[in-house]
Short mmCIF file of C-alpha atoms in Angstrom, two decimals:
data_model
loop_
_atom_site.label_atom_id
_atom_site.label_comp_id
_atom_site.label_asym_id
_atom_site.label_seq_id
_atom_site.Cartn_x
_atom_site.Cartn_y
_atom_site.Cartn_z
CA MET A 1 59.97 -53.33 -13.10
CA ILE A 2 58.89 -55.77 -10.53
CA MET A 3 60.39 -52.63 -8.52
CA THR A 4 58.51 -50.29 -10.14
CA ILE A 5 55.01 -52.04 -9.63
CA THR A 6 55.63 -52.41 -5.61
CA GLU A 7 56.31 -48.43 -6.14
CA ASP A 8 53.28 -48.09 -7.57
CA VAL A 9 51.91 -49.91 -5.43
CA GLU A 10 53.06 -48.34 -2.47
CA ARG A 11 52.17 -45.18 -3.92
CA LYS A 12 48.59 -45.40 -4.50
CA ALA A 13 48.45 -46.64 -0.79
CA LEU A 14 49.76 -43.70 0.21
CA GLN A 15 47.73 -41.42 -2.02
CA ALA A 16 44.73 -43.24 -0.51
CA LYS A 17 45.54 -42.84 3.21
CA LEU A 18 45.98 -39.14 1.94
CA ASP A 19 42.91 -38.17 0.63
CA LYS A 20 41.37 -40.19 3.92
CA MET A 21 43.27 -37.98 5.73
CA ALA A 22 42.38 -34.62 3.71
CA THR A 23 38.76 -36.21 3.87
CA ASP A 24 38.55 -35.85 7.62
CA LEU A 25 40.81 -33.09 8.15
CA GLU A 26 37.91 -31.68 6.27
CA GLU A 27 35.15 -32.92 8.23
CA VAL A 28 36.77 -31.97 11.62
CA ARG A 29 37.34 -28.11 10.01
CA LEU A 30 33.67 -28.46 9.29
CA LEU A 31 32.35 -29.49 12.73
CA ASN A 32 34.56 -26.99 14.36
CA SER A 33 33.33 -23.92 12.74
CA HIS A 34 29.71 -26.02 13.45
CA PHE A 35 30.81 -25.86 17.01
CA GLN A 36 31.84 -22.52 17.01
CA GLU A 37 28.94 -21.21 15.63
CA ASP A 38 27.58 -22.67 18.47
CA GLN A 39 29.27 -20.95 21.09
CA LEU A 40 28.65 -17.77 19.41
CA LEU A 41 24.67 -18.57 19.79
CA GLN A 42 25.44 -19.47 22.99
CA LEU A 43 26.72 -16.58 24.47
CA SER A 44 24.06 -14.08 22.23
CA HIS A 45 21.51 -15.97 23.88
CA GLN A 46 23.47 -15.44 27.23
CA LYS A 47 23.75 -12.11 26.81
CA GLN A 48 20.02 -11.46 25.97
CA THR A 49 19.20 -13.36 28.64
CA GLU A 50 20.89 -11.21 31.05
CA THR A 51 19.47 -8.05 29.27
CA VAL A 52 16.11 -8.75 29.98
CA CYS A 53 17.02 -10.55 33.62
CA GLU A 54 18.37 -6.92 34.12
CA GLN A 55 15.40 -4.78 32.89
CA VAL A 56 12.64 -6.77 34.17
CA ARG A 57 14.45 -7.38 37.64
CA ASP A 58 13.14 -4.43 39.16
CA LYS A 59 9.72 -4.63 37.91
CA ILE A 60 9.38 -7.80 39.24
CA GLY A 61 10.71 -6.88 42.86
CA ASP A 62 8.25 -4.01 43.02
CA PHE A 63 5.60 -6.30 42.22
CA ILE A 64 6.83 -9.06 44.22
CA LYS A 65 7.32 -6.02 47.20
CA GLY A 66 3.51 -4.98 47.06
CA VAL A 67 1.92 -8.11 46.59
CA PHE A 68 3.84 -9.32 49.83
CA SER A 69 2.76 -5.86 51.44
CA LYS A 70 -0.93 -6.44 50.81
CA PHE A 71 -0.22 -10.07 51.69
CA GLN A 72 0.72 -8.80 55.19
CA ASP A 73 -1.68 -5.94 55.01
CA LEU A 74 -5.22 -8.30 54.42
CA ASP A 75 -3.68 -10.76 56.93
CA PHE A 76 -3.90 -13.46 54.19
CA SER A 77 -2.60 -16.74 55.15
CA PHE A 78 -2.40 -18.02 51.85
CA LEU A 79 -1.92 -16.36 48.23
CA GLU A 80 -1.56 -18.12 45.33
CA MET A 81 -0.39 -16.32 41.61
CA ASN A 82 0.68 -19.03 39.13
CA PRO A 83 2.04 -18.80 36.91
CA PHE A 84 2.44 -14.61 36.05
CA THR A 85 4.11 -13.32 33.27
CA LEU A 86 4.66 -9.78 31.94
CA VAL A 87 2.70 -8.24 29.15
CA ASP A 88 3.94 -4.39 28.10
CA GLY A 89 6.24 -5.05 30.24
CA GLU A 90 4.40 -4.64 33.04
CA PRO A 91 3.71 -8.01 35.41
CA TYR A 92 0.67 -9.33 35.30
CA PRO A 93 -0.96 -12.31 37.34
#
């Protein structure tokens, strides 16, 4: 009978450890899932940023070249445009 009580205690201790490991494993799976979702979202944002950069690079480049040309033509010593943005896909100072 003593052996049975000892075995029962050991079994319960092992079961408690097993339950804790199962809970920890589920938590790790959940964290991994969130991490993977975050990684995919970051990659998506990076791709969107690259696409926007490609789309506006030429327009902004042409705009800056045009402004610099005027800067030189009018013999400016200082020109400030802060900030400028795109309105309807076109640079707007």
